[in-house]
Every structure is written in structure tokens, then in C-alpha cells.
Coordinates of N, CA and C in Angstrom, one line a residue:
A200 N -18.5 -16.9 -10.8 CA -17.2 -16.2 -10.5 C -16.2 -16.5 -11.6
S201 N -16.2 -15.7 -12.6 CA -15.3 -15.9 -13.7 C -15.1 -14.6 -14.4
P202 N -13.9 -14.3 -14.9 CA -13.7 -13.1 -15.6 C -14.1 -13.1 -17.1
T203 N -14.7 -14.2 -17.6 CA -15.0 -14.4 -19.0 C -16.1 -13.4 -19.4
C204 N -15.9 -12.7 -20.4 CA -16.8 -11.8 -21.1 C -16.7 -12.0 -22.6
Q205 N -16.0 -11.2 -23.3 CA -15.8 -11.3 -24.8 C -14.9 -12.5 -25.1
L206 N -13.9 -12.7 -24.2 CA -13.0 -13.8 -24.4 C -13.2 -14.9 -23.4
T207 N -12.7 -16.1 -23.6 CA -12.6 -17.1 -22.6 C -11.4 -16.9 -21.7
W208 N -11.5 -16.9 -20.4 CA -10.4 -16.7 -19.5 C -10.2 -18.0 -18.7
T209 N -9.0 -18.2 -18.2 CA -8.7 -19.3 -17.3 C -7.9 -18.7 -16.1
E210 N -8.5 -19.0 -14.9 CA -7.8 -18.6 -13.7 C -6.8 -19.7 -13.4
F211 N -5.5 -19.4 -13.4 CA -4.5 -20.4 -13.1 C -3.8 -20.2 -11.8
L212 N -4.1 -19.2 -11.1 CA -3.7 -19.0 -9.7 C -4.9 -18.4 -8.9
G213 N -5.4 -19.2 -8.0 CA -6.6 -18.7 -7.3 C -7.8 -19.0 -8.2
A214 N -9.0 -18.6 -7.7 CA -10.2 -18.8 -8.5 C -11.2 -17.8 -8.1
N215 N -10.8 -16.6 -7.8 CA -11.7 -15.5 -7.3 C -11.9 -14.3 -8.2
W216 N -11.3 -14.3 -9.4 CA -11.7 -13.2 -10.3 C -13.1 -13.4 -10.8
G217 N -13.8 -12.3 -10.9 CA -15.2 -12.3 -11.5 C -15.5 -11.0 -12.0
I218 N -16.7 -10.8 -12.6 CA -17.2 -9.6 -13.1 C -18.1 -9.0 -12.1
T219 N -17.8 -7.8 -11.6 CA -18.7 -7.1 -10.6 C -18.8 -5.7 -11.1
G220 N -20.0 -5.2 -11.3 CA -20.2 -3.8 -11.8 C -19.4 -3.5 -13.1
S221 N -19.4 -4.5 -14.0 CA -18.8 -4.4 -15.3 C -17.3 -4.2 -15.3
R222 N -16.6 -4.8 -14.2 CA -15.2 -4.7 -14.2 C -14.7 -6.1 -13.6
A223 N -13.4 -6.4 -13.9 CA -12.8 -7.6 -13.3 C -12.5 -7.3 -11.9
E224 N -12.9 -8.1 -10.9 CA -12.7 -7.8 -9.5 C -12.5 -9.1 -8.8
I225 N -11.5 -9.1 -7.9 CA -11.4 -10.2 -7.0 C -12.6 -10.3 -6.0
Q226 N -13.4 -11.3 -6.1 CA -14.6 -11.3 -5.5 C -14.6 -12.0 -4.1
A227 N -13.5 -12.7 -3.8 CA -13.4 -13.3 -2.5 C -11.9 -13.4 -2.1
L228 N -11.6 -13.1 -0.9 CA -10.2 -13.1 -0.5 C -10.0 -14.4 0.3
D229 N -8.9 -15.1 0.0 CA -8.6 -16.4 0.6 C -7.1 -16.5 0.9
A230 N -6.7 -17.6 1.4 CA -5.3 -17.8 1.8 C -4.3 -17.8 0.6
V231 N -4.8 -18.0 -0.6 CA -3.9 -17.9 -1.8 C -3.4 -16.5 -2.0
S232 N -4.3 -15.5 -1.7 CA -4.0 -14.1 -1.8 C -3.8 -13.6 -3.2
A233 N -2.7 -14.1 -3.9 CA -2.5 -13.7 -5.3 C -3.5 -14.4 -6.2
Q234 N -4.1 -13.7 -7.2 CA -5.1 -14.2 -8.2 C -4.6 -13.9 -9.6
E235 N -4.5 -14.8 -10.5 CA -4.0 -14.6 -11.8 C -4.9 -15.3 -12.8
A236 N -5.2 -14.6 -13.9 CA -6.0 -15.2 -15.0 C -5.4 -14.8 -16.3
R237 N -5.6 -15.7 -17.3 CA -5.1 -15.4 -18.7 C -6.2 -15.5 -19.7
A238 N -6.1 -14.6 -20.7 CA -7.1 -14.7 -21.8 C -6.6 -15.8 -22.7
D239 N -7.6 -16.7 -23.0 CA -7.2 -17.9 -23.8 C -7.4 -17.6 -25.3
S240 N -6.5 -16.7 -25.8 CA -6.5 -16.3 -27.2 C -5.0 -15.9 -27.5
D241 N -4.4 -16.6 -28.4 CA -3.0 -16.3 -28.8 C -2.9 -15.0 -29.6
L242 N -1.9 -14.2 -29.3 CA -1.5 -13.1 -30.2 C -0.6 -13.7 -31.3
A243 N -0.2 -12.9 -32.3 CA 0.6 -13.4 -33.4 C 2.1 -13.6 -33.1
S244 N 2.6 -12.8 -32.1 CA 4.0 -12.9 -31.8 C 4.2 -12.7 -30.3
D245 N 5.4 -13.0 -29.8 CA 5.7 -12.8 -28.4 C 6.2 -11.3 -28.1
D246 N 6.1 -10.5 -29.2 CA 6.4 -9.1 -29.0 C 5.0 -8.4 -28.9
H247 N 4.6 -8.2 -27.7 CA 3.2 -7.7 -27.5 C 3.1 -6.9 -26.1
Y248 N 1.9 -6.4 -25.9 CA 1.7 -5.7 -24.6 C 0.3 -6.2 -24.1
A249 N 0.1 -5.9 -22.8 CA -1.2 -6.0 -22.1 C -1.3 -4.8 -21.3
Q250 N -2.6 -4.3 -21.2 CA -2.8 -3.1 -20.4 C -4.2 -3.1 -19.8
A251 N -4.4 -2.4 -18.7 CA -5.7 -2.3 -18.1 C -5.8 -1.0 -17.2
T252 N -7.0 -0.6 -17.0 CA -7.2 0.6 -16.1 C -7.3 0.1 -14.7
L253 N -6.6 0.8 -13.7 CA -6.7 0.4 -12.3 C -8.1 1.0 -11.9
A254 N -9.1 0.1 -11.8 CA -10.4 0.5 -11.4 C -10.7 0.7 -9.9
A255 N -10.0 -0.1 -9.1 CA -10.1 0.0 -7.7 C -8.9 -0.7 -7.0
I256 N -8.4 0.0 -6.0 CA -7.4 -0.7 -5.2 C -7.6 -0.1 -3.8
T257 N -8.5 -0.7 -3.0 CA -8.9 -0.2 -1.7 C -8.5 -1.1 -0.6
Q258 N -7.8 -0.6 0.3 CA -7.4 -1.3 1.5 C -8.4 -1.1 2.6
G259 N -9.2 -2.1 2.9 CA -10.3 -2.0 3.9 C -9.9 -2.2 5.3
G260 N -8.8 -2.9 5.5 CA -8.4 -3.2 6.9 C -7.1 -4.0 6.8
G261 N -6.5 -4.2 8.0 CA -5.2 -4.9 8.0 C -4.1 -4.1 7.4
T262 N -2.9 -4.7 7.4 CA -1.7 -4.1 6.9 C -1.0 -4.9 5.9
G263 N -1.7 -5.9 5.3 CA -1.0 -6.8 4.3 C -0.9 -6.1 3.0
S264 N -0.3 -6.9 2.0 CA -0.1 -6.4 0.7 C -1.4 -6.3 -0.1
I265 N -1.5 -5.4 -1.0 CA -2.6 -5.2 -1.9 C -2.1 -4.7 -3.2
A266 N -2.4 -5.3 -4.4 CA -1.8 -4.9 -5.7 C -2.7 -5.4 -6.8
N267 N -2.6 -4.7 -8.0 CA -3.2 -5.2 -9.2 C -2.4 -4.8 -10.4
G268 N -2.5 -5.6 -11.5 CA -1.7 -5.3 -12.7 C -2.0 -6.3 -13.8
V269 N -1.0 -6.3 -14.8 CA -1.2 -7.1 -16.0 C 0.0 -8.0 -16.3
L270 N -0.3 -9.0 -17.1 CA 0.7 -10.1 -17.4 C 0.9 -10.1 -19.0
C271 N 2.1 -10.4 -19.4 CA 2.4 -10.7 -20.8 C 3.3 -11.9 -20.9
R272 N 3.4 -12.4 -22.1 CA 4.2 -13.6 -22.4 C 3.8 -14.8 -21.5
K273 N 2.5 -15.0 -21.4 CA 2.0 -16.2 -20.7 C 1.7 -17.3 -21.7
D274 N 1.8 -18.5 -21.3 CA 1.5 -19.6 -22.2 C 0.1 -20.2 -21.9
S275 N -0.3 -21.3 -22.4 CA -1.6 -21.9 -22.2 C -1.7 -22.8 -21.0
T276 N -0.6 -22.9 -20.2 CA -0.6 -23.9 -19.1 C -0.9 -23.2 -17.8
G277 N -1.0 -23.9 -16.7 CA -1.2 -23.4 -15.4 C 0.1 -23.0 -14.7
T278 N 1.2 -23.1 -15.4 CA 2.5 -22.8 -14.8 C 2.7 -21.2 -14.8
R279 N 3.2 -20.7 -13.6 CA 3.4 -19.3 -13.5 C 4.7 -18.9 -14.2
T280 N 4.7 -18.8 -15.5 CA 5.8 -18.3 -16.3 C 5.3 -17.1 -17.2
H281 N 5.7 -15.9 -16.8 CA 5.2 -14.7 -17.5 C 6.0 -13.5 -17.0
Y282 N 5.8 -12.4 -17.7 CA 6.2 -11.1 -17.1 C 5.0 -10.4 -16.5
M283 N 5.2 -9.6 -15.5 CA 4.1 -9.0 -14.7 C 4.6 -7.5 -14.4
F284 N 3.6 -6.6 -14.6 CA 3.8 -5.2 -14.1 C 2.6 -4.9 -13.3
R285 N 2.8 -4.4 -12.1 CA 1.7 -4.1 -11.2 C 1.9 -2.9 -10.4
H286 N 0.8 -2.4 -9.9 CA 0.8 -1.3 -8.9 C 0.6 -1.9 -7.5
D287 N 1.5 -1.7 -6.6 CA 1.4 -2.1 -5.2 C 0.9 -0.9 -4.4
A288 N -0.2 -1.1 -3.7 CA -0.7 0.0 -2.8 C -0.1 -0.2 -1.4
L289 N 0.0 -1.4 -0.9 CA 0.6 -1.7 0.4 C 1.5 -2.9 0.3
P290 N 2.5 -3.1 1.1 CA 2.8 -2.2 2.2 C 3.6 -1.0 1.8
T291 N 4.1 -0.9 0.5 CA 4.8 0.2 0.0 C 4.2 0.6 -1.3
A292 N 3.8 1.8 -1.5 CA 3.3 2.3 -2.8 C 4.4 2.3 -3.8
R293 N 4.2 1.6 -4.9 CA 5.2 1.6 -6.0 C 4.6 0.9 -7.2
T294 N 5.3 1.0 -8.3 CA 5.0 0.1 -9.5 C 6.2 -0.9 -9.5
Y295 N 5.9 -2.1 -10.0 CA 6.8 -3.2 -9.8 C 6.8 -4.1 -11.1
L296 N 8.0 -4.3 -11.7 CA 8.1 -5.2 -12.8 C 8.8 -6.5 -12.4
A297 N 8.3 -7.6 -12.8 CA 8.9 -8.9 -12.4 C 8.8 -9.9 -13.5
K298 N 9.6 -11.0 -13.4 CA 9.4 -12.2 -14.2 C 9.1 -13.3 -13.3
L299 N 8.3 -14.2 -13.7 CA 8.0 -15.5 -13.0 C 8.3 -16.6 -13.9
V300 N 9.2 -17.5 -13.5 CA 9.6 -18.6 -14.3 C 9.4 -19.9 -13.4
S301 N 8.4 -20.7 -13.8 CA 8.0 -21.9 -13.1 C 7.6 -21.5 -11.7
G302 N 7.0 -20.4 -11.5 CA 6.6 -19.9 -10.1 C 7.6 -19.2 -9.3
T303 N 8.8 -19.1 -9.8 CA 9.8 -18.4 -9.0 C 9.9 -16.9 -9.5
E304 N 9.6 -16.0 -8.6 CA 9.5 -14.6 -9.0 C 10.8 -13.9 -8.8
T305 N 11.2 -13.1 -9.8 CA 12.4 -12.2 -9.7 C 12.1 -10.8 -10.1
Q306 N 12.4 -9.9 -9.2 CA 12.1 -8.5 -9.5 C 13.1 -8.0 -10.6
L307 N 12.5 -7.3 -11.6 CA 13.3 -6.7 -12.6 C 13.5 -5.2 -12.4
G308 N 12.6 -4.6 -11.6 CA 12.8 -3.2 -11.3 C 11.5 -2.7 -10.6
A309 N 11.7 -1.5 -10.0 CA 10.5 -0.9 -9.3 C 10.7 0.6 -9.3
D310 N 9.6 1.3 -9.2 CA 9.6 2.7 -9.2 C 8.7 3.1 -7.9
G311 N 9.3 4.0 -7.1 CA 8.6 4.4 -5.9 C 7.4 5.3 -6.0
T312 N 7.1 5.7 -7.3 CA 6.0 6.6 -7.5 C 4.7 5.7 -7.6
A313 N 3.7 6.0 -6.8 CA 2.5 5.2 -6.8 C 1.6 5.6 -8.0
A314 N 0.8 4.6 -8.4 CA -0.2 4.9 -9.4 C -1.5 5.2 -8.7
S315 N -2.5 5.6 -9.5 CA -3.8 5.9 -8.9 C -4.9 5.3 -9.6
V316 N -6.1 5.2 -9.0 CA -7.3 4.8 -9.7 C -7.5 5.6 -10.9
N317 N -7.9 4.9 -12.0 CA -8.1 5.4 -13.4 C -6.8 5.5 -14.2
D318 N -5.6 5.2 -13.6 CA -4.4 5.1 -14.3 C -4.4 3.8 -15.1
V319 N -3.7 3.8 -16.3 CA -3.6 2.7 -17.1 C -2.2 2.0 -16.9
V320 N -2.2 0.8 -16.4 CA -1.0 0.0 -16.2 C -0.7 -0.9 -17.4
R321 N 0.5 -0.9 -17.9 CA 0.9 -1.6 -19.2 C 2.2 -2.3 -19.0
V322 N 2.3 -3.5 -19.5 CA 3.5 -4.2 -19.6 C 3.8 -4.6 -21.1
E323 N 5.0 -4.4 -21.5 CA 5.4 -4.6 -22.9 C 6.6 -5.6 -22.9
A324 N 6.6 -6.5 -23.8 CA 7.8 -7.4 -24.1 C 8.1 -7.2 -25.6
D325 N 9.3 -6.8 -25.9 CA 9.7 -6.5 -27.3 C 11.1 -7.1 -27.5
G326 N 11.2 -8.3 -28.1 CA 12.5 -8.9 -28.1 C 13.0 -9.2 -26.7
S327 N 14.2 -8.7 -26.4 CA 14.7 -9.0 -25.0 C 14.4 -7.8 -24.1
S328 N 13.6 -6.9 -24.5 CA 13.3 -5.7 -23.7 C 11.9 -5.9 -23.0
V329 N 11.9 -5.6 -21.7 CA 10.6 -5.7 -21.0 C 10.4 -4.3 -20.3
T330 N 9.2 -3.7 -20.4 CA 9.0 -2.4 -19.9 C 7.7 -2.3 -19.2
G331 N 7.6 -1.6 -18.1 CA 6.4 -1.3 -17.4 C 6.0 0.2 -17.5
K332 N 4.8 0.5 -17.9 CA 4.4 1.9 -18.1 C 3.1 2.2 -17.3
I333 N 3.0 3.4 -16.9 CA 1.7 4.0 -16.4 C 1.3 5.2 -17.2
N334 N 0.1 5.1 -17.8 CA -0.4 6.2 -18.7 C 0.6 6.5 -19.8
D335 N 1.1 5.4 -20.4 CA 2.1 5.5 -21.5 C 3.4 6.1 -21.2
T336 N 3.7 6.3 -19.9 CA 5.0 6.9 -19.5 C 5.8 5.7 -18.8
T337 N 7.0 5.5 -19.3 CA 7.8 4.4 -18.8 C 8.1 4.6 -17.3
R338 N 7.8 3.7 -16.5 CA 8.1 3.7 -15.0 C 9.3 2.8 -14.7
V339 N 9.4 1.6 -15.4 CA 10.4 0.7 -15.1 C 10.9 0.1 -16.5
G340 N 12.2 0.2 -16.7 CA 12.7 -0.4 -18.0 C 13.1 0.7 -19.0
P341 N 13.4 0.2 -20.2 CA 13.3 -1.2 -20.6 C 14.5 -2.0 -19.9
V342 N 14.1 -3.2 -19.4 CA 15.0 -4.1 -18.8 C 15.3 -5.2 -19.8
T343 N 16.6 -5.6 -19.9 CA 16.9 -6.7 -20.8 C 16.8 -8.0 -20.0
D344 N 16.0 -8.9 -20.6 CA 15.7 -10.2 -20.0 C 15.3 -11.2 -21.2
T345 N 15.9 -12.4 -21.2 CA 15.6 -13.3 -22.2 C 15.1 -14.6 -21.7
A346 N 14.6 -14.6 -20.4 CA 14.1 -15.9 -19.8 C 12.8 -16.4 -20.4
I347 N 12.0 -15.5 -20.9 CA 10.6 -15.9 -21.3 C 10.5 -15.5 -22.8
V348 N 10.3 -16.5 -23.7 CA 10.1 -16.3 -25.1 C 9.0 -17.2 -25.6
D349 N 8.4 -16.8 -26.7 CA 7.5 -17.6 -27.5 C 6.1 -17.7 -26.9
N350 N 5.8 -17.3 -25.7 CA 4.5 -17.4 -25.1 C 3.6 -16.3 -25.6
L351 N 2.4 -16.6 -26.0 CA 1.6 -15.7 -26.8 C 0.3 -15.2 -26.1
R352 N 0.2 -15.4 -24.8 CA -1.0 -14.9 -24.2 C -0.7 -13.9 -23.1
C353 N -1.8 -13.2 -22.7 CA -1.7 -12.1 -21.7 C -2.7 -12.3 -20.6
G354 N -2.7 -11.5 -19.6 CA -3.6 -11.7 -18.5 C -3.6 -10.6 -17.5
I355 N -4.2 -10.9 -16.3 CA -4.3 -10.0 -15.2 C -3.8 -10.6 -13.9
H356 N -3.5 -9.7 -13.0 CA -2.9 -10.1 -11.7 C -3.6 -9.2 -10.6
G357 N -3.9 -9.9 -9.5 CA -4.4 -9.1 -8.3 C -3.9 -9.8 -7.1
Y358 N -3.7 -9.0 -6.0 CA -3.2 -9.5 -4.8 C -3.8 -8.8 -3.6
A359 N -4.4 -9.5 -2.6 CA -4.9 -8.8 -1.5 C -5.0 -9.8 -0.3
D360 N -4.7 -9.3 0.9 CA -4.8 -10.2 2.0 C -6.3 -10.3 2.4
T361 N -6.6 -11.0 3.4 CA -8.0 -11.4 3.7 C -8.8 -10.3 4.5
A362 N -8.3 -9.2 4.7 CA -9.0 -8.1 5.5 C -10.3 -7.7 4.8
T363 N -11.3 -7.6 5.6 CA -12.6 -7.2 5.2 C -12.5 -5.8 4.6
G364 N -13.2 -5.6 3.4 CA -13.2 -4.3 2.7 C -12.1 -4.1 1.7
N365 N -11.2 -5.0 1.5 CA -10.2 -4.9 0.4 C -10.9 -5.0 -0.9
V366 N -10.6 -4.2 -1.9 CA -11.2 -4.2 -3.2 C -10.0 -4.1 -4.2
V367 N -9.9 -5.1 -5.1 CA -8.9 -5.0 -6.2 C -9.7 -5.2 -7.5
A368 N -9.7 -4.2 -8.4 CA -10.4 -4.3 -9.7 C -9.7 -3.7 -10.8
L369 N -9.9 -4.3 -12.0 CA -9.3 -3.7 -13.3 C -10.4 -3.6 -14.3
D370 N -10.3 -2.6 -15.2 CA -11.2 -2.4 -16.2 C -10.5 -2.1 -17.6
G371 N -11.3 -2.3 -18.7 CA -10.8 -1.9 -20.0 C -9.5 -2.7 -20.4
W372 N -9.4 -3.9 -20.0 CA -8.2 -4.7 -20.4 C -8.1 -4.9 -21.9
S373 N -6.9 -4.8 -22.4 CA -6.6 -5.1 -23.8 C -5.2 -5.6 -24.0
A374 N -4.9 -6.3 -25.1 CA -3.6 -6.8 -25.4 C -3.5 -6.8 -26.9
A375 N -2.3 -6.6 -27.4 CA -2.0 -6.6 -28.9 C -0.6 -6.8 -29.2
D376 N -0.3 -7.2 -30.4 CA 1.1 -7.3 -30.9 C 1.6 -5.9 -31.1
L377 N 2.9 -5.7 -30.8 CA 3.5 -4.4 -31.0 C 3.6 -4.0 -32.4
A378 N 3.9 -5.0 -33.3 CA 4.2 -4.7 -34.7 C 3.0 -4.7 -35.6
A379 N 1.9 -5.2 -35.1 CA 0.7 -5.4 -36.0 C -0.6 -5.1 -35.3
A380 N -1.0 -3.8 -35.5 CA -2.2 -3.3 -34.8 C -3.4 -4.1 -35.2
D381 N -3.4 -4.7 -36.4 CA -4.6 -5.5 -36.8 C -4.9 -6.8 -36.1
T382 N -3.9 -7.2 -35.2 CA -4.1 -8.4 -34.4 C -4.7 -8.1 -33.0
L383 N -5.1 -6.8 -32.8 CA -5.6 -6.4 -31.5 C -6.8 -7.3 -31.1
F384 N -6.8 -7.7 -29.9 CA -8.0 -8.2 -29.3 C -8.1 -7.5 -27.9
A385 N -9.4 -7.3 -27.6 CA -9.6 -6.5 -26.4 C -10.7 -7.2 -25.5
Q386 N -10.5 -7.0 -24.3 CA -11.5 -7.5 -23.3 C -12.0 -6.2 -22.6
A387 N -13.1 -5.7 -23.1 CA -13.6 -4.5 -22.4 C -14.5 -5.0 -21.3
I388 N -14.3 -4.6 -20.1 CA -15.0 -5.0 -19.0 C -15.9 -3.8 -18.5
Y389 N -17.1 -3.8 -19.1 CA -18.0 -2.7 -18.7 C -19.4 -3.1 -19.0

């Protein structure tokens, strides 16, 4: 149970990401609920993006939260300090942009329009601007925030309660510097 394919990954919240059917999927639901992993490869600058395709977000039972998305400006530690853009399916369908600083989450903005399976969710940090996009269309932002700088890694986020049948999966993850396309690294999960 590990998301490692072309890159080495570290799960720093929960330990349930794995590869199932050639995509990153939360393979077991537990009391932690939120699951986060980072790709252990630095980009050249903290002006970068991360994106992935929403491969599955299925609520099998219960009424708890279920979500998946991407992270940027993450460092190499286990501390939850990064920007996150995700699609929430339950309890309210929306896209959601947040910052986490030493584990404290602050909402930067939300859009009440739901995303769908096969949509591409993307978070960008460029200087003091942070933006969340779906299929290259801005949904939240740009929001001005200067709380997180210098962190050079990106990752994935998933959240699901313990109800049987919940499925949270991402595919085609990639991250790159905004100013230098030649520094692209990609984690194709297929």
C-alpha cells in the first residue's frame, strides 16, 4: 500500500494511499479519514502547480465527508504546511481552496459548483497568488496569501469516512514550475 510508481512518495497523513487499477486510491478507510502524500522530488521554485484527474469519488454509504484533490508548496517534513485545492462531494458539493500551516487549516475560498469524475483539479502558487482550477478554468482565486513560501514539493489529498463502498481515487498526477516547463516531473498513474 504505497502510491510510489515513477517517483518516491511519502504518506505524511494516514497510510492508506496505494495503486489500484493503475490509479492512486485510498485503499482502506480508518479513523484518520484524511490521507495525504507528497512526491519526494523538489521543483526548481515555489512558483509551481500540481494537478490530477478526479478518477473516482464514490460515496458508498453514510453521510460523512468525501473529497479528493492536490497539494502544492509542501516541504519534505511530516508537518501539514501546504496549499490544497480539492473537490468535496459530501456533505456539500463544492471546490475548496485552503492553506494548512502546522496542521491548522484556513479556508481561502470555495465555489459551489461541483466537479465531476474525469475533471482535472489543479492548484497553483505564483508569488503571493494562490489559485484553484478545474479543467483549466479558475474556480477559486487568485487569492493573495503569503503564509507559505520556499516549499518545493507537491502531493495529493483524499478524505472519506469509514462507510463501506466509499472510493476516492486520482489519476494522471503531475507537477511543474510555472516559469520553466523543462523542470516538469510527472507521476502518471496508469
